[in-house]
Coordinates of C-alpha atoms in Angstrom, one line a residue:
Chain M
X1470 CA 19.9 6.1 11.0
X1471 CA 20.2 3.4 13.4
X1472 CA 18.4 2.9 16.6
X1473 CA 20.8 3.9 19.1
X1474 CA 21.5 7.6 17.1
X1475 CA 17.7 8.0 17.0
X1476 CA 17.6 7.9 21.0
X1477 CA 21.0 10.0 20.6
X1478 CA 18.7 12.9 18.6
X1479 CA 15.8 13.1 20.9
X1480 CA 17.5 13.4 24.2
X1481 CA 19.5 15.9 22.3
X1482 CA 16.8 18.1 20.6
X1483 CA 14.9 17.5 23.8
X1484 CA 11.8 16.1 21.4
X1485 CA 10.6 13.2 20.1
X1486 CA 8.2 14.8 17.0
X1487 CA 8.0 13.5 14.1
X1488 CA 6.4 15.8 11.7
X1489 CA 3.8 14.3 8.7
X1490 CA 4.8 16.1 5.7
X1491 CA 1.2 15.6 4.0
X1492 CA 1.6 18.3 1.5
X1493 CA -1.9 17.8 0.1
X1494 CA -1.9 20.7 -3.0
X1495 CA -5.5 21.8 -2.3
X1496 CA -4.7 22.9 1.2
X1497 CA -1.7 24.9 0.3
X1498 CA -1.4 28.5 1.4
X1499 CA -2.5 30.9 -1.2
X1500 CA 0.3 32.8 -1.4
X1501 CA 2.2 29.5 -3.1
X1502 CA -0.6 29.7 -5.4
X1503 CA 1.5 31.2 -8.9
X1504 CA 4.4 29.2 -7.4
X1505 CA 4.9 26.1 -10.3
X1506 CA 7.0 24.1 -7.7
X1507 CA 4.2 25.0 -5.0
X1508 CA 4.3 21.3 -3.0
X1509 CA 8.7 21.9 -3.1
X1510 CA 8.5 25.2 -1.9
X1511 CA 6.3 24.3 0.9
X1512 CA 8.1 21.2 1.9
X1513 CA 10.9 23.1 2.3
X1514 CA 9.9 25.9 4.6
X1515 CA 8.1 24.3 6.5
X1516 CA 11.3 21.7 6.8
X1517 CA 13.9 24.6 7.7
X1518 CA 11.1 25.9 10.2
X1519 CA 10.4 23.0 12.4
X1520 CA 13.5 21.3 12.2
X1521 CA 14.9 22.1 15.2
X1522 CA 11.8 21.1 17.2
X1523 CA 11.7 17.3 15.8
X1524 CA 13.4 14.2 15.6
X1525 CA 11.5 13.0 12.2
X1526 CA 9.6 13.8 8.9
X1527 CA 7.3 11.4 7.6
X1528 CA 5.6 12.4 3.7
X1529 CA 2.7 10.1 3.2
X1530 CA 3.2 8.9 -0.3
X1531 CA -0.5 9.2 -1.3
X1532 CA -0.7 13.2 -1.3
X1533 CA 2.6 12.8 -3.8
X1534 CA 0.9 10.6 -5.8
X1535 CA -2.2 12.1 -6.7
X1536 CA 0.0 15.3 -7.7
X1537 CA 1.3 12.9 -10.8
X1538 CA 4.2 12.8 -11.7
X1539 CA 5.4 16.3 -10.2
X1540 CA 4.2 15.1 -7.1
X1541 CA 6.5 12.2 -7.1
X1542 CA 9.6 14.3 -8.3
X1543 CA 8.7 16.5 -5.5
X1544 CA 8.2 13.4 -2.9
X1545 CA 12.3 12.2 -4.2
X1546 CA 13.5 15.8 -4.2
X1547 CA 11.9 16.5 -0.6
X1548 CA 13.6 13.1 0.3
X1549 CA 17.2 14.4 -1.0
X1550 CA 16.9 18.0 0.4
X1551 CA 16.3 16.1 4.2
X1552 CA 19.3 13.7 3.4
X1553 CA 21.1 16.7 2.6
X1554 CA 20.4 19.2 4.4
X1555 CA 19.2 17.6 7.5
X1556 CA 20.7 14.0 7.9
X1557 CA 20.6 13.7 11.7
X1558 CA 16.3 13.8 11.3
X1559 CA 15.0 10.6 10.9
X1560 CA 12.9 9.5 7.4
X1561 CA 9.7 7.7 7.5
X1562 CA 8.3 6.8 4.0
X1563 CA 4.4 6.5 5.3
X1564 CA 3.3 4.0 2.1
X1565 CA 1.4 1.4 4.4
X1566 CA 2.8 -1.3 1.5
X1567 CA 2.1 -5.2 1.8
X1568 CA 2.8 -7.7 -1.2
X1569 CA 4.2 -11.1 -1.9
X1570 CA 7.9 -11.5 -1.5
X1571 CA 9.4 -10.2 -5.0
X1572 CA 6.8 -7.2 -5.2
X1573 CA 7.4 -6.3 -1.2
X1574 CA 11.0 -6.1 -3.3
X1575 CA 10.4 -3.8 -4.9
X1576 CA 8.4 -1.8 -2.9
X1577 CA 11.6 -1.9 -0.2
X1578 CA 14.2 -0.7 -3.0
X1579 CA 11.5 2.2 -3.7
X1580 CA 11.7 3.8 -0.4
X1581 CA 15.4 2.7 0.8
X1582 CA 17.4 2.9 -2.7
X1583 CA 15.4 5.8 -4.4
X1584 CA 14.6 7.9 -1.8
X1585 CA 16.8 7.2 1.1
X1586 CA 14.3 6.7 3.6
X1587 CA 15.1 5.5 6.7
X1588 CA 12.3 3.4 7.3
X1589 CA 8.3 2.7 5.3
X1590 CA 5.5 2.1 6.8
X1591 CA 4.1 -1.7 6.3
X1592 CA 0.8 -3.4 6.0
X1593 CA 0.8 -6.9 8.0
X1594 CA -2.5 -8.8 6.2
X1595 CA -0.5 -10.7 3.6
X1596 CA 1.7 -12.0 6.5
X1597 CA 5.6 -12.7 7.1
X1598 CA 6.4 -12.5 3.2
X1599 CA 5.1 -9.3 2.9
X1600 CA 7.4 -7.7 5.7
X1601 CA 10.7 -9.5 5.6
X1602 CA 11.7 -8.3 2.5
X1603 CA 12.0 -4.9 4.0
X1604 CA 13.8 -6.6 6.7
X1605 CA 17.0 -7.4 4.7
X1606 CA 17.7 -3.9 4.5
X1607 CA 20.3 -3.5 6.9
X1608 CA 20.1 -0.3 9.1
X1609 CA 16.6 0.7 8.3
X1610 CA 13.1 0.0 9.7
X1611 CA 9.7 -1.5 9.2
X1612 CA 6.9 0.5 10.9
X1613 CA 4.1 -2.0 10.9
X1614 CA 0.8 -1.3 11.3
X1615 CA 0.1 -2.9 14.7
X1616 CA -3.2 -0.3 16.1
X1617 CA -4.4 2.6 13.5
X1618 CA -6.2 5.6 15.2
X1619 CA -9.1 5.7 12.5
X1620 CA -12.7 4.8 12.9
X1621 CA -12.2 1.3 10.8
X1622 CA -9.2 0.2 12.7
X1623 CA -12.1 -1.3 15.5
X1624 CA -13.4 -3.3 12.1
X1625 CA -10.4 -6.2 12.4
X1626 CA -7.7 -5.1 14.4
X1627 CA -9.4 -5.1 17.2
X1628 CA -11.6 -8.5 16.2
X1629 CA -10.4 -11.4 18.7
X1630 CA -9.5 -15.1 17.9
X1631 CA -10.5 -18.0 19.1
X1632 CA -7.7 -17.4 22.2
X1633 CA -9.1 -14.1 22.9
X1634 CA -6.2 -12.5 21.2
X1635 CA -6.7 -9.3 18.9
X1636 CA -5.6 -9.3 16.0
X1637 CA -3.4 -6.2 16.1
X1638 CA -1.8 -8.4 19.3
X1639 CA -1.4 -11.2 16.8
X1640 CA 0.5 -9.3 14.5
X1641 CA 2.6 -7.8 16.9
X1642 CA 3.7 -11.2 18.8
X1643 CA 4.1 -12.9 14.8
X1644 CA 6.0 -9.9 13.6
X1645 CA 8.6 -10.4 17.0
X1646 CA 9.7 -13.7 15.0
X1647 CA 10.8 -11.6 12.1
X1648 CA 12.7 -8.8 13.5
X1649 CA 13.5 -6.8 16.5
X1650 CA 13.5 -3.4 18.4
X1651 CA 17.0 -2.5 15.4
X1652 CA 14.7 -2.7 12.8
X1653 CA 10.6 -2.6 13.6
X1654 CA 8.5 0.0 15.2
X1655 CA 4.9 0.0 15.4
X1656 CA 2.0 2.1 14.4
X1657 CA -0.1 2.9 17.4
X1658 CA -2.9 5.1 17.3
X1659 CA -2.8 8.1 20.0
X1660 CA -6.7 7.4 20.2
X1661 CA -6.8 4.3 21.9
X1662 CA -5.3 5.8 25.2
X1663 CA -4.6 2.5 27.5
X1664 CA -3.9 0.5 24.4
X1665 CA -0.9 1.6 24.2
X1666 CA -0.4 -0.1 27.3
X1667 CA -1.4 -3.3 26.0
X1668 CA 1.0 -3.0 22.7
X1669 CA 4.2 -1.7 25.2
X1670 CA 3.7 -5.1 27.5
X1671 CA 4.5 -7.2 24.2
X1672 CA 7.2 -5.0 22.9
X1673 CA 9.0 -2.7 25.7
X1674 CA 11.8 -2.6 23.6
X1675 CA 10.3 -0.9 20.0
X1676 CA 9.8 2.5 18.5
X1677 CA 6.1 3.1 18.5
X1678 CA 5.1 5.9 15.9
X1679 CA 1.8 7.4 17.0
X1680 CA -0.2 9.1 15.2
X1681 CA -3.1 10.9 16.2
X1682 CA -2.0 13.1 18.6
X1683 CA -3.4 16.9 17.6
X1684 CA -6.4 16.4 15.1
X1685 CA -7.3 13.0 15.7
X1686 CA -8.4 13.7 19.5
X1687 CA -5.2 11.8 20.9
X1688 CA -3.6 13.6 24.4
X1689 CA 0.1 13.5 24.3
X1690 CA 0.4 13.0 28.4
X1691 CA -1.4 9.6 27.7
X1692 CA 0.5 8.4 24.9
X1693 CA 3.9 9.5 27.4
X1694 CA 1.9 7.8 30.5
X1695 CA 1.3 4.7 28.7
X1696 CA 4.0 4.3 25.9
X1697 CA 7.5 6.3 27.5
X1698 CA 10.3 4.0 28.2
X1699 CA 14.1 5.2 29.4
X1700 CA 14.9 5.2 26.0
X1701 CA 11.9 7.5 24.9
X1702 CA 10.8 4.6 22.9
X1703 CA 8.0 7.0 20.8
X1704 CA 8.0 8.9 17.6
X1705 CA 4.8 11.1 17.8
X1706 CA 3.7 12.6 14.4
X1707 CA 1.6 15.7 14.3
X1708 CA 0.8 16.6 10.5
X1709 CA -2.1 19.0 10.0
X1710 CA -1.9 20.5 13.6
X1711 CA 2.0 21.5 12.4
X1712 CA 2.1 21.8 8.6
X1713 CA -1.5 23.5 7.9
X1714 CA -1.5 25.5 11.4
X1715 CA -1.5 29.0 9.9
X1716 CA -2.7 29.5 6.1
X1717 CA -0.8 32.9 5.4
X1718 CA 2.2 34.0 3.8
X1719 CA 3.3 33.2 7.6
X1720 CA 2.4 29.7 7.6
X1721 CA 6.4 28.4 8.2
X1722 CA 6.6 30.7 11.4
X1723 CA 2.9 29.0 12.3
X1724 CA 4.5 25.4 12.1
X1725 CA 7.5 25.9 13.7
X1726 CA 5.6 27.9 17.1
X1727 CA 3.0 24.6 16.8
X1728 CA 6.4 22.3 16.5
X1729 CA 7.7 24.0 19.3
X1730 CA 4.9 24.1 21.6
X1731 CA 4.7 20.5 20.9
X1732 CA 8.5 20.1 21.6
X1733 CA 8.6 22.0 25.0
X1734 CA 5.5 19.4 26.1
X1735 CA 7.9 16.5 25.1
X1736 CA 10.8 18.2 26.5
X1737 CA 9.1 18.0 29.9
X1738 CA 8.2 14.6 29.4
X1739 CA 11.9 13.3 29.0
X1740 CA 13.4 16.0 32.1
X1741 CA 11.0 12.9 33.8
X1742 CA 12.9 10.0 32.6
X1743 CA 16.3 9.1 33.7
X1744 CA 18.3 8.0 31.2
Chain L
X29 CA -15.6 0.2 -17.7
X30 CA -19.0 -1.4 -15.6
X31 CA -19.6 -5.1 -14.5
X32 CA -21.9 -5.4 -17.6
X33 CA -19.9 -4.6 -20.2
X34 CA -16.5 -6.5 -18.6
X35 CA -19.0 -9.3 -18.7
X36 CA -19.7 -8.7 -22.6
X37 CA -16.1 -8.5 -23.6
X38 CA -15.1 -12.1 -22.0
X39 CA -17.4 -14.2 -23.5
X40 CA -16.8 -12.2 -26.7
X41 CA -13.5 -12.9 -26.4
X42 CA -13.7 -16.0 -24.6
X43 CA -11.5 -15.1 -22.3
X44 CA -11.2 -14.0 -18.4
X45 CA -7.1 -13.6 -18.7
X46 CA -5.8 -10.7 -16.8
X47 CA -1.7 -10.5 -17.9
X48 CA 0.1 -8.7 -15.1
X49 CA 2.5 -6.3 -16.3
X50 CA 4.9 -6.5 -13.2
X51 CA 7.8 -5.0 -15.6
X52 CA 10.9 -6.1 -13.5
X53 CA 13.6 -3.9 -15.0
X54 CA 16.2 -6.3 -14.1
X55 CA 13.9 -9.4 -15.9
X56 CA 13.6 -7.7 -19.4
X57 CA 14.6 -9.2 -22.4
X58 CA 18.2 -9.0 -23.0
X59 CA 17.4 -7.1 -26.7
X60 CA 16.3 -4.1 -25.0
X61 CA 19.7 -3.3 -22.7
X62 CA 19.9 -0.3 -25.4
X63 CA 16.7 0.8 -25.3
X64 CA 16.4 3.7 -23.0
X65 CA 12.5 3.6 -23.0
X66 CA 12.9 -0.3 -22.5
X67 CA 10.0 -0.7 -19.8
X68 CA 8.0 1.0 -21.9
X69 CA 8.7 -0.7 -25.3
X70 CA 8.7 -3.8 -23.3
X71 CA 4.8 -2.9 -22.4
X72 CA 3.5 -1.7 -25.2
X73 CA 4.7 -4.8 -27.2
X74 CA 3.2 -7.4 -24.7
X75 CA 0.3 -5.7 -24.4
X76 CA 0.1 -5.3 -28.0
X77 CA 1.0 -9.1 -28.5
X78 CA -1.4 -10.8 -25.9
X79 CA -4.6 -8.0 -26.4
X80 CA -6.8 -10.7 -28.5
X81 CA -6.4 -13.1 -25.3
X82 CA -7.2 -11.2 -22.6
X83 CA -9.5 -8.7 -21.3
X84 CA -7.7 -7.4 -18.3
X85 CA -4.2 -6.1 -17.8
X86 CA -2.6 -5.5 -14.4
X87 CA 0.0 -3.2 -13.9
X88 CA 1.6 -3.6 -10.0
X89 CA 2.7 -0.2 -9.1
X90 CA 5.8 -1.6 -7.5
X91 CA 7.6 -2.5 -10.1
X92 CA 7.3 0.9 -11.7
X93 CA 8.3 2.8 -7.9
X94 CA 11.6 0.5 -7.9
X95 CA 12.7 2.5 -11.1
X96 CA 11.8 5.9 -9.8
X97 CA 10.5 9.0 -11.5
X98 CA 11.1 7.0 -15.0
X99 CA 9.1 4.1 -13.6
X100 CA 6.2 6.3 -12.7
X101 CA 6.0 8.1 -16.3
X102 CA 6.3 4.4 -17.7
X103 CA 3.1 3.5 -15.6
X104 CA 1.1 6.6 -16.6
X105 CA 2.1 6.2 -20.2
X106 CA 1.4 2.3 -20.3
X107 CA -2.0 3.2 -18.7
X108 CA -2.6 5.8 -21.4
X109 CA -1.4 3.4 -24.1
X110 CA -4.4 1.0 -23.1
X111 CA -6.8 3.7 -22.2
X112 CA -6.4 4.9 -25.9
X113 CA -5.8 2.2 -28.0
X114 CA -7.3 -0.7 -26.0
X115 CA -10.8 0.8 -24.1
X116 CA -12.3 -2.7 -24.5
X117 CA -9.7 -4.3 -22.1
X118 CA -10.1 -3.6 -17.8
X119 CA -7.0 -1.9 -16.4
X120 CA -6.6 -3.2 -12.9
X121 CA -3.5 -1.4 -10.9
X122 CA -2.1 -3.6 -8.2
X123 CA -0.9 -1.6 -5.3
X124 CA -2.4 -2.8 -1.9
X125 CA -3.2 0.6 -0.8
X126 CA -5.1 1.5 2.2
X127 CA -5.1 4.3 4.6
X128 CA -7.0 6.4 6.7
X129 CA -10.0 8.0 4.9
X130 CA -8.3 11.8 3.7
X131 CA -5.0 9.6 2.4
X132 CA -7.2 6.8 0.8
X133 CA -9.1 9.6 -1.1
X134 CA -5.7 10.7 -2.6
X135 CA -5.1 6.8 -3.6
X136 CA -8.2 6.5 -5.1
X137 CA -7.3 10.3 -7.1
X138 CA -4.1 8.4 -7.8
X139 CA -5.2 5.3 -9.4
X140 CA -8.8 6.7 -11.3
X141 CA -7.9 10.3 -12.1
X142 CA -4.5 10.5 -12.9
X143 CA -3.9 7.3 -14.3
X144 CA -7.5 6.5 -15.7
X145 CA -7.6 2.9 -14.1
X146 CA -11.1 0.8 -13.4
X147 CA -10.0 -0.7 -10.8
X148 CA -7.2 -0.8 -7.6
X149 CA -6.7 -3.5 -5.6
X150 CA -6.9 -2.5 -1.5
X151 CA -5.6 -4.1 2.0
X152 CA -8.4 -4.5 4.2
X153 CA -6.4 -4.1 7.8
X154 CA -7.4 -0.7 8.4
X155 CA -11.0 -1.0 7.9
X156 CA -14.2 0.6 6.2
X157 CA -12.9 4.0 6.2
X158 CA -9.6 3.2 3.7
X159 CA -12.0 1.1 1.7
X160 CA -14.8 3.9 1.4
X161 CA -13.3 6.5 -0.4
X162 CA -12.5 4.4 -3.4
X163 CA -16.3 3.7 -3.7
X164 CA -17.0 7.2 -4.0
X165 CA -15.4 6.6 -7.8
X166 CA -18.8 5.2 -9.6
X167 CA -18.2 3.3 -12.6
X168 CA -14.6 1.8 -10.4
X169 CA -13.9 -1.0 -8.5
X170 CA -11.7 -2.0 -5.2
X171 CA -10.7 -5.4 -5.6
X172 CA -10.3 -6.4 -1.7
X173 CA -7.3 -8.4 -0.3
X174 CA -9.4 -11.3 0.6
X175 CA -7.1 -14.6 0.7
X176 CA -3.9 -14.2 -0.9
X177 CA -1.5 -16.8 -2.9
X178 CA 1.5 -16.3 -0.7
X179 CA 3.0 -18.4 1.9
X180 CA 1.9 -15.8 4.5
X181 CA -1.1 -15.3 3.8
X182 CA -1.4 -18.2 6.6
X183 CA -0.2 -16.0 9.3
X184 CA -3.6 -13.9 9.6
X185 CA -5.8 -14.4 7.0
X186 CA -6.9 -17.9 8.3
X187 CA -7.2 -16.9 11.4
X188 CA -10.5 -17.8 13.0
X189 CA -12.1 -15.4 15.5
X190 CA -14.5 -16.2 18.3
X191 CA -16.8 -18.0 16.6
X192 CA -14.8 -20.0 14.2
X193 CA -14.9 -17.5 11.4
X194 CA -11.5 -17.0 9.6
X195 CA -10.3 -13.3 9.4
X196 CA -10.3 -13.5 5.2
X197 CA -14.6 -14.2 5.7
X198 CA -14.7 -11.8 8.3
X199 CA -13.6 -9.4 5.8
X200 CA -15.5 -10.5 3.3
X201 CA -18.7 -10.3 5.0
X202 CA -18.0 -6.9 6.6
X203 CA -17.3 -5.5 3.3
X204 CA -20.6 -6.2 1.6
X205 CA -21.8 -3.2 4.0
X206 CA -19.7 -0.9 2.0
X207 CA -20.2 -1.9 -1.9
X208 CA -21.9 -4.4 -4.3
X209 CA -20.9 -6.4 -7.2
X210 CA -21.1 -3.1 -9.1
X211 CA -17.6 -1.9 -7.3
X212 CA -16.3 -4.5 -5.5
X213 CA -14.2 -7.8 -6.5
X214 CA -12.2 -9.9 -4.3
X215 CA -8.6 -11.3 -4.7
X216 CA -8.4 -14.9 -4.0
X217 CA -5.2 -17.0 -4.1
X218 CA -5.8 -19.6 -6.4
X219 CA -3.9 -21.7 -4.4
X220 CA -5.8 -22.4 -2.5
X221 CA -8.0 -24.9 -4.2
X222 CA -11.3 -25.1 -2.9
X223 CA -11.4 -21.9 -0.5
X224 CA -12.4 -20.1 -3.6
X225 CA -15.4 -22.4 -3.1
X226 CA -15.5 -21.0 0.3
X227 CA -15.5 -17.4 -1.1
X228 CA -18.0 -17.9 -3.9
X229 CA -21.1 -19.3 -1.6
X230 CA -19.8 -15.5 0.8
X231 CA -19.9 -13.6 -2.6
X232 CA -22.1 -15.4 -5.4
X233 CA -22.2 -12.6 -7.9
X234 CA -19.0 -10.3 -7.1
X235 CA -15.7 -10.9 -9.2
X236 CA -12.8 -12.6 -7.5
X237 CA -9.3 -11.9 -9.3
X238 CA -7.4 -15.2 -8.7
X239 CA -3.6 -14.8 -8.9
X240 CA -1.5 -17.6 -8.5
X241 CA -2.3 -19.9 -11.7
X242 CA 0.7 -21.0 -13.6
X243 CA 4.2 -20.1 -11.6
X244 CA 2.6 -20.1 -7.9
X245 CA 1.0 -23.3 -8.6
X246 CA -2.7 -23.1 -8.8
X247 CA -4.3 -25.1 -11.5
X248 CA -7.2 -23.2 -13.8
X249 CA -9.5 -26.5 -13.6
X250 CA -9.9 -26.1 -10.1
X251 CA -10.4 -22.7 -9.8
X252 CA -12.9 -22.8 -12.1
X253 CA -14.6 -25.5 -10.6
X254 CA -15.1 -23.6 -7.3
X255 CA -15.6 -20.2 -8.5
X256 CA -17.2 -20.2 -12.3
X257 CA -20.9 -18.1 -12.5
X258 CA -22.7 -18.0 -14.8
X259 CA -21.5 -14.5 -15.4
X260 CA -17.8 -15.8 -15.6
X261 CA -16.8 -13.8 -12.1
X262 CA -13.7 -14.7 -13.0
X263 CA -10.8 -12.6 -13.9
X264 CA -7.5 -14.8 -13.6
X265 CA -4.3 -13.2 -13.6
X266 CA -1.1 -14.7 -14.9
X267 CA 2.3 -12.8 -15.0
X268 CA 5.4 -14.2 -15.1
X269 CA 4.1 -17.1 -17.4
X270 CA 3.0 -15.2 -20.1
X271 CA 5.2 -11.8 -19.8
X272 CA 8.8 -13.3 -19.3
X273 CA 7.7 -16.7 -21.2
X274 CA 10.6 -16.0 -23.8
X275 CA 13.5 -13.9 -23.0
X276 CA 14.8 -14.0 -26.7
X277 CA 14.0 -11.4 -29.2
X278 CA 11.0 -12.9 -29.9
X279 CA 9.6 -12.4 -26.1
X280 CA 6.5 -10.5 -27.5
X281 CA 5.6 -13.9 -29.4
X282 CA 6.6 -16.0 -26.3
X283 CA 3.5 -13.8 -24.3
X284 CA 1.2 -13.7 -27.2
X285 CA 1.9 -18.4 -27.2
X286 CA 1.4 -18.5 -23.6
X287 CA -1.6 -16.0 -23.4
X288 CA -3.4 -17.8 -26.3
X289 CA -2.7 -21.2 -24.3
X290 CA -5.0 -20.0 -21.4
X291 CA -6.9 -18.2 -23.4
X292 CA -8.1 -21.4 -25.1
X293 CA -8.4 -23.7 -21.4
X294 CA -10.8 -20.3 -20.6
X295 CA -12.8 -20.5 -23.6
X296 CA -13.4 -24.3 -22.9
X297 CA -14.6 -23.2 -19.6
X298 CA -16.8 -20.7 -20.5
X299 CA -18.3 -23.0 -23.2
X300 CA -19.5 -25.2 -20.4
X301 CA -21.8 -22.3 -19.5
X302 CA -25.1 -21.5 -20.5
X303 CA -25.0 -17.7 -20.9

């Protein structure tokens, strides 16, 4: 999905939600407990419920991993079903991968060729290399980690150089000399409030996924107040707050009325933009 | 397997060879095209061919997404095929991770539990809490992104902050608050000449695993001369030069010439030593 049909979805579905499909096995509900394809079954509902309130899914490909190899059958079967079943939601492969060139390679044929994803998530210490591999995939995006919303992000990111720049500034003006708002977003933690500020003045132009927002303390009127442009411009992710909001045999119906209380919030957002 | 008895096994061996098993489906020998388990026969006959040289092998998880759900089962079985028949050798996997602390503890599941690793190598961008949780494994290491062998590894890496420290030292230093030479090695380009020199006076006792020897152009002499202990501390990886060395039939030779090469510039080195 290209830019321009991603703005095309959100002012359509009123929402610009992206949903974290971190289908961790521990916290499943117990009624999926005799259930042998558990982590599927989930993905599913919880996919059919919430839907219609979002713009994007993002599975994190650690809680598929440490599932084995089930978990990764069930990470490219959960990638098929949204292709199939769902192909005007966006796909966000959250891997947070970084390697030389021919590695970075093969990391992009991983989430592009095998499972269709629309755009991974991408580490930016080991520099250009690392990212413009992902970059010759025509049509789909780097998200690159720009500002992350956990306690160690302040450790470098936020460490300045010798100009006064931070780094997480530094790799957002390098990474402009790679791509371009068609094929990079940013990551930009919901917990840094004005920050996201500072990261829209270097890039008015590009997606910013935020995450954050729910769990991790973020408010969604400052992430709107500080990071909305006319074309939206945001992807907001909610995972736990959505996906884990009700532990009973009702927990789809509990993600889709937390999806949808989070859509109507965005919804009044955009009736404030006019595009 | 500890510091002390990865210590043992390379001057018994006289060797501080790591072989990288970055299996590129595409790069395997021509004899195999038939062989439907080629990645794997492919493995299991380097390893079995280059085992006397070496003490560590390095799988890069990459390679083994690129191919899918068959990739993945070839990683798990390779890592059981060296867990069982080779205990005495250190399985390193390669694959950069690094989230926030709940997804990094799922990593850390990933590369110890499931496939029975001693070590994982880490991107340091997001700061002590995507580092911590692979600590929490005693008996493992993280083998930090310090200064890497690529080309970009300029872009941020050298970057010097404030006060003329560059970002690689900056992560160095910060992350001998979170582990010791018990769990924590450092990957160092070797490159880069004498900033391994630079990194041994940060980290005298800690193991750095130097890539880069042999097809990206670092020279073994030097390295050695900048970063040798009297421990060894050394764990130098070569890939490419020892696993596609031959592409004939008689590739599993080719690796075993080219292994036992370095293995014997290693054991000169270590000889040099009074351990």
């Amino acid at each position: 999905m290209n830019r321009k049909t991603l703005i095309e979805k959100i002012f359509e579905r009123r929402s610009f939600l992206c949903v974290g499909l971190d289908s961790d096995m521990s916290k499943l509900p117990a009624c999926l407990a005799s259930d042998h394809d558990a982590m599927f079954t989930f993905n599913r509902a919880i996919i059919d419920a919430t839907a219609p309130y979002c713009v994007a899914y993002k599975p994190n490909a650690a809680f598929y991993e440490a599932a084995g190899i089930v978990g990764e059958s069930t990470l490219q079967r959960t990638a098929q079903y949204l292709k199939e079943y769902y192909p005007d939601h966006f796909l966000i492969l959250d891997a947070k991968r970084g390697d030389i060139g021919n590695t970075a390679r093969m990391y992009a044929r991983s989430a592009f060729d095998i499972l269709g994803c629309d755009a991974v998530t991408v580490a930016p210490y080991m520099g250009s290399d690392s990212v413009l591999p992902f970059l010759e995939h025509e049509g789909h995006f780097v998200v690159l980690l720009a500002l992350t919303s956990n306690g160690g992000s302040a450790d470098f990111q936020m460490s300045r150089d010798e100009k006064g720049k931070r780094l997480f500034e530094r790799v957002i003006e390098k990474s402009r000399e790679w791509g371009n708002a068609d094929n990079m977003m940013y990551v930009v933690g919901a917990t840094r409030g004005s920050l996201i500020g500072d990261v829209r003045k270097l890039v008015p132009d590009n997606f910013l996924l935020v995450p954050g927002v729910g769990a991790q303390g973020g408010s969604l009127e400052d992430v709107c107040q500080y990071g909305l442009t006319k074309d939206c411009g945001l992807l907001v992710n909610s995972t736990r707050g959505i996906i884990f909001a009700d532990s009973s045999e009702h927990y789809a119906e509990g993600a889709a009325a937390a999806a949808h209380a989070l859509q109507e919030q965005m919804a009044a957002q955009l009736d404030k933009l006019k595009h």
